[in-house]
Short mmCIF file of C-alpha atoms (C1' of nucleotides) in Angstrom, two decimals:
data_model
loop_
_atom_site.label_atom_id
_atom_site.label_comp_id
_atom_site.label_asym_id
_atom_site.label_seq_id
_atom_site.Cartn_x
_atom_site.Cartn_y
_atom_site.Cartn_z
CA MET A 1 0.00 0.01 0.24
CA ASN A 2 1.17 3.42 -0.74
CA THR A 3 0.98 6.25 1.65
CA THR A 4 0.15 9.10 -0.58
CA THR A 5 -3.53 7.87 -0.84
CA LEU A 6 -3.60 7.55 2.86
CA THR A 7 -1.82 10.83 3.58
CA ALA A 8 -4.26 12.80 1.02
CA LEU A 9 -7.27 11.17 2.86
CA ALA A 10 -6.10 11.73 6.48
CA GLU A 11 -6.94 15.37 6.14
CA PRO A 12 -10.56 15.87 7.56
CA ASN A 13 -11.54 18.80 4.91
CA ARG A 14 -10.15 16.59 2.01
CA LEU A 15 -11.92 13.41 3.06
CA HIS A 16 -15.08 15.50 3.36
CA ILE A 17 -14.42 16.76 -0.32
CA ILE A 18 -13.95 13.03 -1.27
CA GLU A 19 -17.09 11.92 0.24
CA LEU A 20 -19.12 14.91 -0.99
CA ILE A 21 -18.31 13.91 -4.60
CA ARG A 22 -18.76 10.54 -3.88
CA ASP A 23 -22.33 11.58 -2.61
CA ARG A 24 -23.31 14.31 -5.15
CA GLY A 25 -21.20 13.51 -8.18
CA PRO A 26 -18.46 15.58 -9.97
CA LEU A 27 -18.25 19.20 -8.45
CA THR A 28 -16.73 22.70 -9.24
CA ILE A 29 -14.38 24.18 -6.61
CA GLY A 30 -16.81 26.72 -6.07
CA ASP A 31 -19.46 24.21 -5.20
CA ILE A 32 -17.17 22.24 -2.95
CA ALA A 33 -16.26 25.48 -1.17
CA ASN A 34 -19.86 26.51 -0.60
CA ARG A 35 -21.10 23.11 0.52
CA LEU A 36 -18.45 22.49 2.89
CA GLU A 37 -18.09 26.16 3.98
CA LEU A 38 -14.38 26.37 3.14
CA ASN A 39 -12.39 29.34 1.63
CA GLN A 40 -11.87 29.13 -1.84
CA PRO A 41 -7.98 29.19 -1.75
CA GLN A 42 -7.92 26.42 0.81
CA THR A 43 -10.33 24.36 -1.40
CA SER A 44 -8.17 24.72 -4.38
CA LYS A 45 -5.11 23.62 -2.22
CA HIS A 46 -6.76 20.60 -0.98
CA VAL A 47 -8.17 19.69 -4.45
CA ARG A 48 -4.55 20.30 -5.76
CA VAL A 49 -3.23 17.58 -3.07
CA LEU A 50 -6.06 15.19 -3.97
CA HIS A 51 -5.20 15.56 -7.76
CA GLU A 52 -1.40 15.02 -7.17
CA ALA A 53 -2.42 11.91 -5.07
CA GLY A 54 -4.35 10.88 -7.97
CA LEU A 55 -7.48 10.66 -5.95
CA VAL A 56 -9.32 13.21 -8.21
CA GLU A 57 -9.60 14.08 -11.94
CA VAL A 58 -9.83 17.77 -12.73
CA GLN A 59 -11.75 18.49 -15.99
CA PRO A 60 -11.48 22.19 -17.26
CA ALA A 61 -14.62 23.58 -18.35
CA ALA A 62 -14.34 27.37 -19.38
CA ASN A 63 -13.93 29.37 -16.24
CA ARG A 64 -14.38 26.28 -13.77
CA ARG A 65 -12.81 22.91 -12.94
CA ILE A 66 -14.87 19.97 -12.29
CA ILE A 67 -13.65 17.52 -9.85
CA LYS A 68 -14.48 13.74 -10.46
CA LEU A 69 -13.41 10.93 -8.29
CA ARG A 70 -10.96 8.44 -9.70
CA THR A 71 -11.28 4.80 -9.15
CA GLU A 72 -7.82 3.36 -8.97
CA PRO A 73 -6.72 4.47 -5.49
CA PHE A 74 -9.79 3.10 -4.13
CA GLN A 75 -9.45 -0.07 -5.80
CA GLU A 76 -5.92 -0.40 -4.56
CA LEU A 77 -6.90 0.44 -1.11
CA ASP A 78 -9.59 -2.37 -1.58
CA HIS A 79 -7.14 -4.66 -2.59
CA TRP A 80 -4.81 -3.93 0.23
CA LEU A 81 -7.78 -4.67 2.52
CA GLU A 82 -7.97 -8.02 0.99
CA SER A 83 -5.02 -9.15 2.93
CA PHE A 84 -6.65 -8.46 6.28
CA ARG A 85 -10.15 -9.66 5.44
CA SER A 86 -9.34 -13.38 6.44
CA MET A 87 -8.83 -11.72 9.94
CA TRP A 88 -12.39 -11.21 10.59
CA ASP A 89 -14.64 -12.98 7.86
CA ASP A 90 -13.62 -16.51 6.83
CA ARG A 91 -16.92 -17.27 5.88
CA LEU A 92 -17.33 -14.66 3.32
CA ASP A 93 -13.86 -15.67 2.06
CA ARG A 94 -15.23 -19.16 1.42
CA LEU A 95 -18.42 -17.84 -0.14
CA ASP A 96 -16.23 -15.64 -2.38
CA GLU A 97 -14.21 -18.55 -3.51
CA TYR A 98 -17.44 -20.69 -4.08
CA LEU A 99 -18.98 -17.82 -5.98
CA ARG A 100 -15.99 -17.64 -8.15
CA ASP A 101 -16.15 -21.36 -8.72
CA ILE A 102 -19.70 -21.44 -10.02
CA GLN A 103 -18.87 -18.34 -12.13
CA GLY A 104 -16.07 -20.19 -13.88
CA LEU A 105 -13.78 -17.38 -13.05
CA ASP A 106 -9.88 -17.81 -12.67
CA HIS A 107 -8.73 -17.89 -9.10
CA SER A 108 -5.36 -18.88 -9.44
CA ASP A 109 -3.87 -16.27 -7.21
CA MET B 1 -14.96 7.51 7.94
CA ASN B 2 -13.00 8.56 10.74
CA THR B 3 -9.60 10.03 10.22
CA THR B 4 -7.61 8.83 13.29
CA THR B 5 -7.41 5.53 11.46
CA LEU B 6 -6.19 6.84 8.20
CA THR B 7 -3.76 9.29 10.11
CA ALA B 8 -2.18 6.33 12.04
CA LEU B 9 -1.94 4.46 8.57
CA ALA B 10 -0.52 7.35 6.76
CA GLU B 11 2.87 7.38 8.29
CA PRO B 12 5.23 4.90 6.52
CA ASN B 13 6.85 3.27 9.50
CA ARG B 14 3.59 2.64 11.21
CA LEU B 15 2.29 0.99 7.78
CA HIS B 16 5.13 -1.03 7.72
CA ILE B 17 4.38 -2.09 11.29
CA ILE B 18 1.07 -3.23 10.45
CA GLU B 19 2.01 -5.11 7.46
CA LEU B 20 4.67 -6.81 9.40
CA ILE B 21 2.30 -7.92 12.00
CA ARG B 22 -0.45 -8.83 9.59
CA ASP B 23 2.35 -10.85 7.70
CA ARG B 24 4.30 -12.49 10.79
CA GLY B 25 1.63 -12.56 13.47
CA PRO B 26 1.73 -10.78 16.90
CA LEU B 27 5.25 -9.34 17.62
CA THR B 28 7.12 -7.68 20.39
CA ILE B 29 8.38 -4.14 20.35
CA GLY B 30 12.02 -5.24 19.76
CA ASP B 31 10.98 -7.83 17.17
CA ILE B 32 9.29 -5.01 15.32
CA ALA B 33 12.27 -2.68 15.93
CA ASN B 34 14.94 -5.22 14.56
CA ARG B 35 12.71 -6.44 11.39
CA LEU B 36 12.17 -2.83 10.47
CA GLU B 37 15.51 -1.39 11.61
CA LEU B 38 13.85 1.40 13.75
CA ASN B 39 15.20 2.54 17.06
CA GLN B 40 13.44 1.06 20.19
CA PRO B 41 11.93 4.59 21.16
CA GLN B 42 10.51 5.41 17.87
CA THR B 43 9.00 2.06 17.71
CA SER B 44 7.38 2.29 21.01
CA LYS B 45 5.99 5.86 20.00
CA HIS B 46 4.69 4.30 16.85
CA VAL B 47 3.21 1.42 18.53
CA ARG B 48 1.66 3.86 20.92
CA VAL B 49 -0.08 5.90 18.30
CA LEU B 50 -1.46 2.67 16.62
CA HIS B 51 -2.76 1.68 19.93
CA GLU B 52 -4.39 4.83 20.58
CA ALA B 53 -6.02 4.95 17.14
CA GLY B 54 -7.41 1.26 18.10
CA LEU B 55 -5.30 -0.47 15.31
CA VAL B 56 -3.44 -2.58 17.81
CA GLU B 57 -3.95 -4.49 20.90
CA VAL B 58 -0.94 -4.50 23.47
CA GLN B 59 -0.63 -7.48 25.48
CA PRO B 60 1.94 -7.23 28.29
CA ALA B 61 3.90 -10.55 28.85
CA ALA B 62 6.65 -10.11 31.37
CA ASN B 63 9.12 -7.67 30.43
CA ARG B 64 7.66 -7.62 26.93
CA ARG B 65 4.67 -6.40 25.06
CA ILE B 66 2.99 -8.49 22.39
CA ILE B 67 1.59 -6.19 19.62
CA LYS B 68 -1.70 -7.71 17.78
CA LEU B 69 -3.76 -6.42 14.97
CA ARG B 70 -7.49 -5.19 15.92
CA THR B 71 -9.99 -6.24 13.22
CA GLU B 72 -12.64 -3.30 13.75
CA PRO B 73 -10.57 -0.35 12.11
CA PHE B 74 -9.90 -2.49 9.18
CA GLN B 75 -13.73 -3.48 8.96
CA GLU B 76 -14.71 0.01 9.21
CA LEU B 77 -12.29 0.98 6.21
CA ASP B 78 -13.78 -1.95 4.43
CA HIS B 79 -17.16 -0.82 5.01
CA TRP B 80 -16.56 2.82 3.88
CA LEU B 81 -15.15 1.51 0.81
CA GLU B 82 -18.35 -0.30 0.00
CA SER B 83 -19.71 2.83 -0.81
CA PHE B 84 -17.15 3.54 -3.63
CA ARG B 85 -17.32 -0.01 -4.88
CA SER B 86 -20.07 0.69 -7.37
CA MET B 87 -17.90 3.01 -9.07
CA TRP B 88 -15.61 0.34 -10.57
CA ASP B 89 -17.48 -2.93 -10.41
CA ASP B 90 -21.35 -3.21 -10.78
CA ARG B 91 -20.77 -6.85 -11.78
CA LEU B 92 -19.32 -7.80 -8.50
CA ASP B 93 -22.04 -5.98 -6.63
CA ARG B 94 -24.92 -7.85 -8.41
CA LEU B 95 -22.94 -11.01 -7.77
CA ASP B 96 -22.95 -10.09 -4.24
CA GLU B 97 -26.65 -9.46 -3.96
CA TYR B 98 -27.28 -12.67 -5.64
CA LEU B 99 -25.03 -14.51 -3.18
CA ARG B 100 -26.85 -12.97 -0.31
CA ASP B 101 -30.25 -14.15 -1.91
CA ILE B 102 -29.24 -17.69 -2.20
CA GLN B 103 -27.90 -17.78 1.27
CA GLY B 104 -31.08 -16.36 2.46
CA LEU B 105 -29.27 -13.63 4.27
CA ASP B 106 -30.92 -10.42 5.35
CA HIS B 107 -29.91 -7.43 3.10
CA SER B 108 -32.42 -4.89 4.23
CA ASP B 109 -29.85 -2.09 4.73
"C1'" DT C 1 19.06 -6.55 46.25
"C1'" DT C 2 21.54 -5.96 41.89
"C1'" DA C 3 22.25 -6.35 37.01
"C1'" DA C 4 20.48 -6.83 32.77
"C1'" DA C 5 17.06 -6.80 29.39
"C1'" DT C 6 12.95 -4.67 27.64
"C1'" DT C 7 10.03 -0.89 27.00
"C1'" DA C 8 8.67 3.90 28.09
"C1'" DT C 9 9.00 8.91 28.44
"C1'" DT C 10 11.15 13.25 28.17
"C1'" DC C 11 13.51 17.10 25.91
"C1'" DC C 12 14.96 19.08 21.81
"C1'" DT C 13 15.32 20.25 17.06
"C1'" DT C 14 13.56 20.33 12.59
"C1'" DG C 15 10.53 20.11 8.73
"C1'" DA C 16 6.17 20.00 6.90
"C1'" DA C 17 1.44 20.86 6.47
"C1'" DA C 18 -2.63 24.00 7.01
"C1'" DG C 19 -5.05 28.29 7.28
"C1'" DG C 20 -5.59 33.39 6.59
"C1'" DA C 21 -4.92 37.34 3.60
"C1'" DA C 22 -3.81 39.27 -0.43
"C1'" DT C 23 -2.98 38.98 -5.27
"C1'" DA C 24 -2.29 36.90 -9.65
"C1'" DT C 25 -4.43 34.39 -13.41
"C1'" DT C 26 -7.75 32.74 -16.47
"C1'" DC C 27 -11.75 32.68 -19.15
"C1'" DC C 28 -16.02 34.37 -20.75
"C1'" DA C 29 -19.27 38.03 -21.97
"C1'" DA C 30 -20.60 42.28 -23.50
"C1'" DT D 1 -10.88 45.37 -24.61
"C1'" DT D 2 -12.70 45.68 -20.18
"C1'" DG D 3 -15.12 43.86 -16.20
"C1'" DG D 4 -16.46 40.14 -13.46
"C1'" DA D 5 -16.40 35.58 -12.08
"C1'" DA D 6 -13.85 31.49 -11.04
"C1'" DT D 7 -9.67 29.51 -9.57
"C1'" DA D 8 -4.65 29.63 -8.36
"C1'" DT D 9 -0.54 31.06 -6.20
"C1'" DT D 10 2.34 33.45 -2.96
"C1'" DC D 11 3.78 34.91 1.41
"C1'" DC D 12 3.26 34.63 6.31
"C1'" DT D 13 2.49 32.31 10.72
"C1'" DT D 14 1.20 28.54 13.55
"C1'" DT D 15 0.86 24.16 14.93
"C1'" DC D 16 2.08 19.44 14.85
"C1'" DA D 17 4.50 15.29 14.02
"C1'" DA D 18 8.81 12.76 13.60
"C1'" DG D 19 13.50 11.59 14.91
"C1'" DG D 20 17.52 11.83 17.96
"C1'" DA D 21 19.65 11.33 22.46
"C1'" DA D 22 19.46 10.58 26.84
"C1'" DT D 23 17.16 8.68 30.83
"C1'" DA D 24 13.65 6.37 33.55
"C1'" DA D 25 10.52 2.65 34.63
"C1'" DT D 26 9.83 -2.11 34.77
"C1'" DT D 27 10.32 -7.10 34.99
"C1'" DT D 28 13.01 -11.10 35.53
"C1'" DA D 29 17.04 -13.57 36.97
"C1'" DA D 30 20.63 -14.41 39.93
#
DNA sequence: TTAAATTATTCCTTGAAAGGAATATTCCAA
DNA sequence: TTGGAATATTCCTTTCAAGGAATAATTTAA
């Protein structure tokens, strides 16, 4: 697991930005600032960090920037958590294996 | 999602400690320090942070402390990721739903 | 009780990250 | 081309986390 993703998410305002976009869909810097009651400069800065960490995609549209979630970092995080899942849920693991069997998918890992 | 978990994991050495315990099982402060080539004081400090964040359980044994992983924070992180999963894998979501159906489990959430 | 091993704590310094305030930049509309 | 809206950047200050070094505390063994 890489720590850039975690570092980016560890700041409360940035986490809120991520969850906001997750819930409301792509948003503008101004939208984010308004909804989260942040100043515009700090919003830009936080979004920059999120972008540099690859958590977010920035799509210019005229005057504005539309901020979208990227999937890869969350997939990576999810994959990382796989290695812990057996700690707390063997049953689901076995079901997952069974599921893959009946779906005829490869599970050679 | 709470940021204490993320903050604790965002520090590289602490992340290494977590992954080390995940892979090797419960370890002593000294074991961790040796394997990760950390000084003992910093190891103690990092483990303290991990413990205060609830990521780790500390079990005294005579002179030593045995450090174990706790499951809850990882479960919470996993649960948080659920809300993102539909972004990248609708198929698995549908399979999961199907799975719950044939298992006769409650899925009223 | 003393010594040795293991771990915890304290003190200090340094670097980085975050917010505020001001200003710069970019882009469209008129 | 000028004005206004949206966003970016810079500069400054403050706070906080991390490492190093030294030392304290705890536990067992002898």
